Short mmCIF file of C-alpha atoms in Angstrom, two decimals:
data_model
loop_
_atom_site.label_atom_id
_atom_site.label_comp_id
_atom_site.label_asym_id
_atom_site.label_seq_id
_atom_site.Cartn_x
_atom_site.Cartn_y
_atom_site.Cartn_z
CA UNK A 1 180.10 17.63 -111.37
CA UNK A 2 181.32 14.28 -111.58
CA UNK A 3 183.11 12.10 -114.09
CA UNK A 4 180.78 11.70 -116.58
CA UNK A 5 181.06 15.38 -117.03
CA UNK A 6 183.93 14.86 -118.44
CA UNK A 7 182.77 12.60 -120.62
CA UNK A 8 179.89 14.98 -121.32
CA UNK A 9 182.16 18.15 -122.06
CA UNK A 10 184.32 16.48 -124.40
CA UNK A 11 183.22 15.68 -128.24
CA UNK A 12 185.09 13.71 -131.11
CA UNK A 13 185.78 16.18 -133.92
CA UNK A 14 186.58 14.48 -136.92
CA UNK A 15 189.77 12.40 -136.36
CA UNK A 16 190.34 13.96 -132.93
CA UNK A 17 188.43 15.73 -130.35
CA UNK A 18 187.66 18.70 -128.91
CA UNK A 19 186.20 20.83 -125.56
CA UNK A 20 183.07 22.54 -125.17
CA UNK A 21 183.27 25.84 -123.41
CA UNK A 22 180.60 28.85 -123.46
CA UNK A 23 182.76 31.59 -123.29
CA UNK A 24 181.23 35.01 -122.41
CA UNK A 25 178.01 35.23 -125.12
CA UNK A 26 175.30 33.01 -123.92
CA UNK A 27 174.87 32.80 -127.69
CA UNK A 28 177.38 30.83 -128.41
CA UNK A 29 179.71 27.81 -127.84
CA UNK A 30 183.62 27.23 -128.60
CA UNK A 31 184.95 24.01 -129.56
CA UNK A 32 188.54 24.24 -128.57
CA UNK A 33 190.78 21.89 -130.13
CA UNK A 34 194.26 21.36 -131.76
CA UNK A 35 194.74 23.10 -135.47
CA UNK A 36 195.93 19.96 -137.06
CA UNK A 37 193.00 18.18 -136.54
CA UNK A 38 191.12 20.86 -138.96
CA UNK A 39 193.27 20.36 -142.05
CA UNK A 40 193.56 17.52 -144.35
CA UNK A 41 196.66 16.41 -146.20
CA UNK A 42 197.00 16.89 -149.88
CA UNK A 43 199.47 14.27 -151.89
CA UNK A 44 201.94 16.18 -154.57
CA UNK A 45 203.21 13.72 -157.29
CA UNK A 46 206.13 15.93 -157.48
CA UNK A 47 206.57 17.37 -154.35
CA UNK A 48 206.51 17.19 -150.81
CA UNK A 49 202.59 16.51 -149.45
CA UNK A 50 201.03 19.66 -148.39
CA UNK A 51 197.79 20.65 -146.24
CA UNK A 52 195.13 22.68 -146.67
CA UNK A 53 192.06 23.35 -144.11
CA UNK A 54 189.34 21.48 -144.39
CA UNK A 55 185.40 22.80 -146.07
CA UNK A 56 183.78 21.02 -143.34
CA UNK A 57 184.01 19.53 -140.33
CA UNK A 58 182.08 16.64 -138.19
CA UNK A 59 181.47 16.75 -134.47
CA UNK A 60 180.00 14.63 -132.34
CA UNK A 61 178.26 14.51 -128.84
CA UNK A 62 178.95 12.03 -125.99
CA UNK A 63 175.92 10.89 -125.67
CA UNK A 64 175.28 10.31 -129.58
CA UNK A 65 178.76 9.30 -131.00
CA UNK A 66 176.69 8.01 -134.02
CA UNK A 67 175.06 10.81 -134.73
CA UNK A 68 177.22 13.46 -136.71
CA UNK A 69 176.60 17.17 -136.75
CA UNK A 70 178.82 18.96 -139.93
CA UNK A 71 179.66 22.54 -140.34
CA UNK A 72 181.44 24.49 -142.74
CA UNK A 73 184.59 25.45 -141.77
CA UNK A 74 185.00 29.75 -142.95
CA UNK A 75 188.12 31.05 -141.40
CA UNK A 76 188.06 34.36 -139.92
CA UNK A 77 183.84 33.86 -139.64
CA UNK A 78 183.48 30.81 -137.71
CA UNK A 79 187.10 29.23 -137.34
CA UNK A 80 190.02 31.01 -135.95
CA UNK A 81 193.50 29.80 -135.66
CA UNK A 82 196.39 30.95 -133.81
CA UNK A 83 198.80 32.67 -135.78
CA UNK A 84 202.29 31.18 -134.66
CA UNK A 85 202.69 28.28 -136.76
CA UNK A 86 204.33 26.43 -134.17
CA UNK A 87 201.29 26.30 -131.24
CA UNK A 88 198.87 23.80 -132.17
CA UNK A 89 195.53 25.72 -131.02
CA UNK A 90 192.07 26.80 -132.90
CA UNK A 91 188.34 27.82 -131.95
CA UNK A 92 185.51 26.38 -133.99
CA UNK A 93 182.88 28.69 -133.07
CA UNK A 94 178.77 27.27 -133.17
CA UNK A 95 175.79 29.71 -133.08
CA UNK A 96 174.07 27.87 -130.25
CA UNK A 97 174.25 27.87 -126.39
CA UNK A 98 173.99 24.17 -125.48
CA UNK A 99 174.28 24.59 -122.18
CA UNK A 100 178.13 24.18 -121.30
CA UNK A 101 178.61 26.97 -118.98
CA UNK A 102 180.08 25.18 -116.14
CA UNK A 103 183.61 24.95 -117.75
CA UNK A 104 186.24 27.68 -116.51
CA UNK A 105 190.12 28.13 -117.55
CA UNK A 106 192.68 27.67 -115.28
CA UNK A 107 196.47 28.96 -116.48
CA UNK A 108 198.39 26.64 -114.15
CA UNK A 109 201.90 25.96 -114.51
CA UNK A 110 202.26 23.10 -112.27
CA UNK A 111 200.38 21.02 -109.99
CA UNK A 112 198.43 18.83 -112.67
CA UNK A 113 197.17 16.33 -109.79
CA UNK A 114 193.57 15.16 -110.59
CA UNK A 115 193.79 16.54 -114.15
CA UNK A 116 192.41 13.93 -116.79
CA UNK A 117 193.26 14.00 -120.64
CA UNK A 118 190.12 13.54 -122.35
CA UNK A 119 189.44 12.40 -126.07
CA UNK A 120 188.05 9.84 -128.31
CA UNK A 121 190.84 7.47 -128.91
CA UNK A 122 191.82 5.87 -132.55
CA UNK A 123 191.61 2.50 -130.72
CA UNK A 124 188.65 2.82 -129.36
CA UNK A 125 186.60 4.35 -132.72
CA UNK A 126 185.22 1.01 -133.37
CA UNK A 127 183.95 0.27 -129.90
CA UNK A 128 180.21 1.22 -128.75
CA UNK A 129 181.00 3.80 -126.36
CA UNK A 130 184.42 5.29 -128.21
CA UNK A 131 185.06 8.32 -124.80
CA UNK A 132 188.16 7.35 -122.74
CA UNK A 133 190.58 9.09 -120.15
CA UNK A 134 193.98 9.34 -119.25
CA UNK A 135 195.09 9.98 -115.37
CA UNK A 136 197.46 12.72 -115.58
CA UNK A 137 200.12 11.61 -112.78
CA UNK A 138 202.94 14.95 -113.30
CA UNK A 139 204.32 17.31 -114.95
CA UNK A 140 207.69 17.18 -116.69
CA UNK A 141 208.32 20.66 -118.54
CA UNK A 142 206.31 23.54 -119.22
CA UNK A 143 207.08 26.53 -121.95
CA UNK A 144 205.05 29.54 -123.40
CA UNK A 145 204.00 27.41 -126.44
CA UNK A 146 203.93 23.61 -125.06
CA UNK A 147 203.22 21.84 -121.50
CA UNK A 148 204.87 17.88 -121.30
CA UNK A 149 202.90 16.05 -119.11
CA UNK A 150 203.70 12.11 -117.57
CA UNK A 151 200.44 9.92 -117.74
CA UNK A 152 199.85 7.62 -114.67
CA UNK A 153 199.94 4.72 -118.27
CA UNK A 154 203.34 4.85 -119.46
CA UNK A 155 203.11 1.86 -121.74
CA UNK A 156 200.59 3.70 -124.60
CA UNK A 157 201.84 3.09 -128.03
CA UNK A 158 200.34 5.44 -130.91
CA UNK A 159 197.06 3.80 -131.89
CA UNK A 160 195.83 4.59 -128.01
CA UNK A 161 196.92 7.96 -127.85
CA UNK A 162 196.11 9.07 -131.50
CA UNK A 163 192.32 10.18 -131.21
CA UNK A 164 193.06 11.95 -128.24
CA UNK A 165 194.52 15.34 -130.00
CA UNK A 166 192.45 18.59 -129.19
CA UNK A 167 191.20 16.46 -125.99
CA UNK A 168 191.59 18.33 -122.57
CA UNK A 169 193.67 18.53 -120.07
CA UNK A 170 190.49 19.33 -117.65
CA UNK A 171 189.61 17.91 -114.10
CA UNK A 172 186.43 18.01 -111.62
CA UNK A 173 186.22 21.03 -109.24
CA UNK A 174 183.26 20.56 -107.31
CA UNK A 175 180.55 21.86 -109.59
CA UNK A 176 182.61 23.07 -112.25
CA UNK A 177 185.62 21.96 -114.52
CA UNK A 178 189.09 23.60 -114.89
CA UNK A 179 190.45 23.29 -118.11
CA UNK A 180 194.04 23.99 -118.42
CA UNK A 181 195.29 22.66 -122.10
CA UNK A 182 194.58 21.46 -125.00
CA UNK A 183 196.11 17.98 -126.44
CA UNK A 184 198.36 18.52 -129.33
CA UNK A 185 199.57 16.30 -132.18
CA UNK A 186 199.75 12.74 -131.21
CA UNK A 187 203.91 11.77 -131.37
CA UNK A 188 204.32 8.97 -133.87
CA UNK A 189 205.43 5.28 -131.87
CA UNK A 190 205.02 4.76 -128.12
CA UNK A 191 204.43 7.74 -126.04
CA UNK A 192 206.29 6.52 -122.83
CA UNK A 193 203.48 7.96 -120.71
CA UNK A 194 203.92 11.46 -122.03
CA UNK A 195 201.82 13.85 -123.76
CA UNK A 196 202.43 17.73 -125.24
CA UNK A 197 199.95 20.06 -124.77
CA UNK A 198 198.91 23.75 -125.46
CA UNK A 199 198.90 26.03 -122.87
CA UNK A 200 194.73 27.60 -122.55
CA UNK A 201 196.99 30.86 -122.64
CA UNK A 202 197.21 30.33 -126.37
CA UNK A 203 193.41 29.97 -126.91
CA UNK A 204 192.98 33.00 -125.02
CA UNK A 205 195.83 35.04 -127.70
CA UNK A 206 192.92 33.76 -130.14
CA UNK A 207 190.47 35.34 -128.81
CA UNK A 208 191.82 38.41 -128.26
CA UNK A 209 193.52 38.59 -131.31
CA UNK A 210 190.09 38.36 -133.21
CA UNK A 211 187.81 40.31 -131.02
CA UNK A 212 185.97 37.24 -129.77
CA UNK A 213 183.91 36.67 -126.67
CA UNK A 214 186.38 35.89 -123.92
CA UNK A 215 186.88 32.60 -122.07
CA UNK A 216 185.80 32.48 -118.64
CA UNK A 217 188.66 32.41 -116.32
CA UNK A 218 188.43 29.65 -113.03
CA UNK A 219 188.31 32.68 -110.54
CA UNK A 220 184.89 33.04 -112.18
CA UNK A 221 183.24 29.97 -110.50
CA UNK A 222 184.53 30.69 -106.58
CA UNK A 223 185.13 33.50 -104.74
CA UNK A 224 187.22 31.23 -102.45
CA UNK A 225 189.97 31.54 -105.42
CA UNK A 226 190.10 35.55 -105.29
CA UNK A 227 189.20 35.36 -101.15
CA UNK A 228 192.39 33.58 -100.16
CA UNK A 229 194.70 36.60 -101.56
CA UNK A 230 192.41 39.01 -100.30
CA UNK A 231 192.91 37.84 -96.44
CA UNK A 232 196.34 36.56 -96.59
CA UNK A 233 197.39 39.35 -93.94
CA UNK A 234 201.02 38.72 -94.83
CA UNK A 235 201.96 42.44 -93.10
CA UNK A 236 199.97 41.00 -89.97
CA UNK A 237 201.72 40.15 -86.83
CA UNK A 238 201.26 35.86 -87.23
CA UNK A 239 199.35 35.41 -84.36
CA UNK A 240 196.83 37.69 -85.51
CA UNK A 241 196.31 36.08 -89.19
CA UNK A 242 194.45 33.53 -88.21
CA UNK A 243 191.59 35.24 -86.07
CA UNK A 244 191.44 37.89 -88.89
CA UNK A 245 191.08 35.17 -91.98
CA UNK A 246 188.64 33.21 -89.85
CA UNK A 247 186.60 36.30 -89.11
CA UNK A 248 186.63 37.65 -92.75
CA UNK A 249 185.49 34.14 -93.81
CA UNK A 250 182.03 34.42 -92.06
CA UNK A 251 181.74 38.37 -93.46
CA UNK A 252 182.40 36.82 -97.09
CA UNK A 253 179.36 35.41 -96.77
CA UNK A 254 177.59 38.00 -97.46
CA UNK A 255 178.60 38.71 -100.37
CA UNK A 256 176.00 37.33 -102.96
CA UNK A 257 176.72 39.19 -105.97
CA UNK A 258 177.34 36.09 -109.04
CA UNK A 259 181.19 37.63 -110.59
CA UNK A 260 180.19 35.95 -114.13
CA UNK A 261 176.74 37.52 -113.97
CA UNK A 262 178.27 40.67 -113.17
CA UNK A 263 181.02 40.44 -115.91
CA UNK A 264 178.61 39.22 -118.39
CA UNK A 265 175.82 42.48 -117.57
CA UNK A 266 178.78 44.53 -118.02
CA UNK A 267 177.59 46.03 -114.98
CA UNK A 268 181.49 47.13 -113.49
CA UNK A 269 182.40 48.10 -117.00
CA UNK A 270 182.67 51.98 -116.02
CA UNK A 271 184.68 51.16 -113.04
CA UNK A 272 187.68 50.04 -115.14
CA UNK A 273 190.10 52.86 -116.17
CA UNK A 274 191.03 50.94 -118.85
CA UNK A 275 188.71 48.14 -120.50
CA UNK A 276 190.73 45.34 -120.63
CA UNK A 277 191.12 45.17 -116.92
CA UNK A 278 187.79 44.08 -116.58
CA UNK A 279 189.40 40.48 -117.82
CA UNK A 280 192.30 40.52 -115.50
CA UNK A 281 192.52 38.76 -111.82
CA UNK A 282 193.60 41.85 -110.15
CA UNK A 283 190.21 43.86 -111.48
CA UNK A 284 188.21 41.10 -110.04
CA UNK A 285 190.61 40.32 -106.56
CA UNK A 286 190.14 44.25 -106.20
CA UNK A 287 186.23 44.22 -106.51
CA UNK A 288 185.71 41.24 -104.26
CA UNK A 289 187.58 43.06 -101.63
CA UNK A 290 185.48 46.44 -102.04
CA UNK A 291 182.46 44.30 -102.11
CA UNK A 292 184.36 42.83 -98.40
CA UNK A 293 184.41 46.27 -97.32
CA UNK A 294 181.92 47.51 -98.12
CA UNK A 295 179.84 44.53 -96.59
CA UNK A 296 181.38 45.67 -93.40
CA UNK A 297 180.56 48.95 -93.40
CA UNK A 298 176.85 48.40 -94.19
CA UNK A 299 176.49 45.17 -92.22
CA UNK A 300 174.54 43.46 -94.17
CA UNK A 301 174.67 41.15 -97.77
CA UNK A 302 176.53 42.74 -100.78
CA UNK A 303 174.34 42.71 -103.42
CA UNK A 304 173.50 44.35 -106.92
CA UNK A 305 171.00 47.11 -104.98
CA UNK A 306 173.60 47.62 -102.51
CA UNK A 307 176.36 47.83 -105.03
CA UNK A 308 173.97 50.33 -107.42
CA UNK A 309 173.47 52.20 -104.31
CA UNK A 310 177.79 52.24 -103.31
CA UNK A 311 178.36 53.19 -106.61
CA UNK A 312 176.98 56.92 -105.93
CA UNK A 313 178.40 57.10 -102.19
CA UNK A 314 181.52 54.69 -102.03
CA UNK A 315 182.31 54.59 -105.95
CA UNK A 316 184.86 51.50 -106.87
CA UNK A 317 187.51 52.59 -109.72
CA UNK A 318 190.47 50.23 -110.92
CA UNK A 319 193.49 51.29 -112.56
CA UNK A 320 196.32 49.17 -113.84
CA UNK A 321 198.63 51.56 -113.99
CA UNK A 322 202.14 51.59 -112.61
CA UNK A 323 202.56 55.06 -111.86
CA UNK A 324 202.47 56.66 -108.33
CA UNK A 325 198.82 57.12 -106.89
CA UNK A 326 199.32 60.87 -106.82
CA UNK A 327 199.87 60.81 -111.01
CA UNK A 328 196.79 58.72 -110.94
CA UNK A 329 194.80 61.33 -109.09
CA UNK A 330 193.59 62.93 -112.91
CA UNK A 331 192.56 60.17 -114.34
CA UNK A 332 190.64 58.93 -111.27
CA UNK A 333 188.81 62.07 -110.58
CA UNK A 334 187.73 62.41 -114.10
CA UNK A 335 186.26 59.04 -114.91
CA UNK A 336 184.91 58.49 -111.00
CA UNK A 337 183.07 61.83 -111.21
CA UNK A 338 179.88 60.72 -113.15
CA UNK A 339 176.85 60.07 -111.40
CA UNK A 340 177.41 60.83 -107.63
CA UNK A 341 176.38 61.86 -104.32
CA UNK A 342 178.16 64.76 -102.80
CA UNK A 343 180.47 64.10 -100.66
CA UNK A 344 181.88 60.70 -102.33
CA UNK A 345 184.40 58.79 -101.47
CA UNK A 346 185.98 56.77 -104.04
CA UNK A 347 187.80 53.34 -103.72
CA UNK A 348 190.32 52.42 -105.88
CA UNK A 349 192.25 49.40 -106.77
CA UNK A 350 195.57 49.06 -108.44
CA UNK A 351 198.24 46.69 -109.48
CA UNK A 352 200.69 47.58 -107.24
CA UNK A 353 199.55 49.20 -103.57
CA UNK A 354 201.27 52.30 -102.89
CA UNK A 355 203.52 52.19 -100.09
CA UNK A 356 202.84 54.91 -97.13
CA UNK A 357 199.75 56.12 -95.55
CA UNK A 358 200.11 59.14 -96.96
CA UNK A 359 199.30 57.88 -100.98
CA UNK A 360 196.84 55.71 -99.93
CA UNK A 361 194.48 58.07 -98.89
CA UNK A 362 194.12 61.74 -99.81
CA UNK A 363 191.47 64.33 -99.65
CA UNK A 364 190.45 65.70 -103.02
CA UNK A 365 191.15 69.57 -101.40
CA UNK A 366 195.07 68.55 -101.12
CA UNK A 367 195.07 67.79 -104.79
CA UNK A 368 197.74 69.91 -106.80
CA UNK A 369 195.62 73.00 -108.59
CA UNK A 370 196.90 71.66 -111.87
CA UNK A 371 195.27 68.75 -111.58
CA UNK A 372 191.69 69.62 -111.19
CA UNK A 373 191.93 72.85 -113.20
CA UNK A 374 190.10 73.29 -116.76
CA UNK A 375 191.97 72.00 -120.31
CA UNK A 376 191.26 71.08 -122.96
CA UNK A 377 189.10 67.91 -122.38
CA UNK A 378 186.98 69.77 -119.63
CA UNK A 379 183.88 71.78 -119.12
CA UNK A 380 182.67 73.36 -115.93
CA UNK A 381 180.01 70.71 -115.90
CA UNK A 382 182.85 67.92 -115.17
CA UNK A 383 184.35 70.06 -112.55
CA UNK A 384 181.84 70.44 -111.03
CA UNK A 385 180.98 66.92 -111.23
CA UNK A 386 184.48 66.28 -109.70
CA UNK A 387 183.67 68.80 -106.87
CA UNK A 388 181.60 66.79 -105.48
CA UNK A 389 184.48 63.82 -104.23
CA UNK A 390 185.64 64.20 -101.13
CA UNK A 391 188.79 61.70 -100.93
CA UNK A 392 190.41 58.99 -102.86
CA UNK A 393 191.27 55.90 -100.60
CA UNK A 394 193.19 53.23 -101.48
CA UNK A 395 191.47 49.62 -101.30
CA UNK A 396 194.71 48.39 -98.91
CA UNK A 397 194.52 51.71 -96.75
CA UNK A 398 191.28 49.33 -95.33
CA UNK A 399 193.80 46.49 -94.45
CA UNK A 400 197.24 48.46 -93.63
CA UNK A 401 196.20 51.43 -91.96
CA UNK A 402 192.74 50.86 -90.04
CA UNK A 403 193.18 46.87 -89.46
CA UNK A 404 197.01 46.39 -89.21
CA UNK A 405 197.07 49.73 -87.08
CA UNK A 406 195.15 48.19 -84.42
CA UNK A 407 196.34 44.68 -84.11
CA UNK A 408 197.00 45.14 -80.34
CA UNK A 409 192.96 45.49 -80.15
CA UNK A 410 192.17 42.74 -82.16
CA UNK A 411 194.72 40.34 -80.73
CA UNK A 412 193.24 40.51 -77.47
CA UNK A 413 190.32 38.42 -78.64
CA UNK A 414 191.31 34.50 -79.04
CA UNK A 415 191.51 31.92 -81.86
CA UNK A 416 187.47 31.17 -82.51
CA UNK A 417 186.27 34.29 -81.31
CA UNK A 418 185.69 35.04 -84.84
CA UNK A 419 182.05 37.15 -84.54
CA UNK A 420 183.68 39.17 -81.72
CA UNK A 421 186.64 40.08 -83.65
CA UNK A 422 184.04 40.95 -86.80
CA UNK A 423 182.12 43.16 -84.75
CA UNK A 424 185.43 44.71 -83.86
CA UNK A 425 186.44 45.14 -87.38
CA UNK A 426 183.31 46.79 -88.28
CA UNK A 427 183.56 49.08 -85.75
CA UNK A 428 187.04 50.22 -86.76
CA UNK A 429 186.39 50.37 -90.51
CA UNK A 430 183.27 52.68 -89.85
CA UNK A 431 185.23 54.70 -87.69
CA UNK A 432 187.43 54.67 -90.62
CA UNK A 433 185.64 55.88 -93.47
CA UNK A 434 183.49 58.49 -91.33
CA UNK A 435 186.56 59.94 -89.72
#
């Protein structure tokens, strides 16, 4: 990616502009932009001017400013809004994949360095190439509904800025773009170098509050994003963190398994208590590290055979639920039970880790009777089914009670002996899961 990227991913829409962004239906493409610049005013002789949405609207691509594309606008079919009158956000929704897949969201709340505000500028409607960009230089407030952002320019007066509404606040990251906000309505007079902008947050409230294919999130296009939190080792002795994270950086190279490919195939869909997990950080954070793990223990790539092939033996289940692992027990041995070896041992993630040794891993035979016995929503097929798992184990039992309990081991190797300490590690978590 590079800066005419930007360029590329950002269209004028009407009066303003707008981002492209394939969200999660390779069917389609989102135009995100500000609400305002969909409606038109309407002058009342006799009272005070109103607006109304507008029947069509016209976009246009970088790389053919002249050449306008119109749609009708049909809220609730192809246009959606968000409701709170005050947050300046909307989806324009085109039946087409053109290719803009590279674009993930990214719900910062500080640290705009190297963020850009894109748009087609009034000033600049006249000229043959009408694309500019601002250099975001900081941040000056941030709410639920509205970011306020300081330009590196803090001299623009309202025929720059105007134009740039439903622009992005988006910058280059490596071979993708984060976008974090949306431009909204252009102040009236000088800006003095700042801008107001909506949260992505709010674009994502649209889409869930219509049912609409979800935006990618920015821990989509690296696993170095979800990695880092993985390793951090932060109930590790401090000498020891850095041979571990070094060592778990090589293993995480074996993991070849494409998140977004695997979200979009729906192929982790039954390992999600709860279905709207499967959009959530944690879900994902939780998988990566089972797909760590599990790398380990077979010594070799993570892939989607492999994980096909786990999914009968080592079986990954998430649950955001806050209750105590032991509540969670029911609920994890009835929707892990489907489809699985005997003898299976099944992984699970959660929100919160539990805190002893004890509720992090636990034999399916020391579950309560009351638990696995027959109601209402059983048959003696399912228990049966759930006969066949032999323990629940925590995804952090892996880190805080087979790693952390040997750190005297693994300390002994130095900083840079990083395969020696992984073939240490392997060695233990084996040990581990076929003690």
């Amino acid at each position: 990616m590079n800066e005419n990227d930007l360029k590329r991913y950002t269209v004028i829409l009407d009066n303003g502009s707008g981002i492209l962004f394939q969200p999660l239906d390779e069917a389609k493409t989102y135009i995100l932009s500000a609400k305002h610049v969909f409606y038109d005013e309407v002058s009342n002789d006799n009272a005070e001017d109103t607006k109304k949405i507008k029947a069509t609207a016209k976009y246009y691509f970088s790389d053919s400013q002249n050449d306008a594309n119109e749609i009708e606008i049909i809220n609730g079919q192809n246009y959606f809004e968000h409701p709170d009158d005050e947050i300046d956000a909307a989806i324009l929704i085109l039946d087409e994949a053109l290719g803009f897949d590279q674009i993930f969201i990214d719900e910062r709340t500080t640290g705009f360095e190297d963020f850009n505000l894109t748009g087609f500028p009034e000033n600049k409607r006249e000229s043959e190439d009408q694309y500019d960009k601002q250099i975001i230089r900081d941040l000056n407030s941030y709410n639920d509904k509205l970011i306020t952002l300081r330009l590196v320019v803090n001299h623009l007066d309202h025929e720059q800025i105007a134009g740039f509404s439903g622009g992005g606040i988006i910058k280059i990251n490596s071979d993708s773009l984060l976008l974090a906000g949306i431009q909204s309505k252009t102040p009236i007079g000088p800006c003095n170098g700042e801008i107001q902008v909506v949260p992505i947050k709010r674009f994502e409230e649209i889409v869930e509050l219509n049912n609409l294919p979800q935006l990618l999130p920015n821990f989509f296009s690296k696993i170095d994003l979800l990695l880092c939190s993985i390793i951090e080792f932060n109930q590790t002795t401090p000498n020891l963190q850095p041979k571990l994270q070094g060592a778990l950086r090589i293993q995480s190279r074996q993991i070849k398994c494409d998140l977004k490919e695997v979200y979009n195939r729906k192929i982790l869909n039954k390992s999600a208590i709860k279905a709207n997990s499967l959009s959530s950080k944690q879900f994902w954070t939780s998988f990566l590290e089972y797909a760590l793990i599990i790398s380990l223990i077979e010594d070799g790539e993570f892939n989607e055979e492999l994980l096909n092939k786990m999914s009968k033996k080592r079986k990954f289940i998430f649950s955001d639920s806050s209750k105590n692992i032991y509540d969670m027990y029911s609920d994890i041995l009835l929707f892990a039970a489907d489809n699985i070896d005997d003898q299976c041992q099944v992984i699970v993630g959660t929100m919160i880790p539990p805190s002893t040794n004890k509720t992090r891993r636990m034999s399916t035979d020391r579950v309560p009777t009351n638990i696995s016995s027959i109601n209402d929503d059983e048959t003696i097929d399912r228990i049966t089914l759930r006969n066949k798992i032999k323990e629940i184990i925590h995804i952090k039992a892996i880190e805080l009670d087979c790693i952390n309990e040997n750190d005297n081991l693994l300390d002994q190797f130095s900083l840079g002996q990083f395969n020696e300490i992984l073939t240490e590690i392997k060695r233990l978590v084996n040990e581990f899961f076929n003690n």
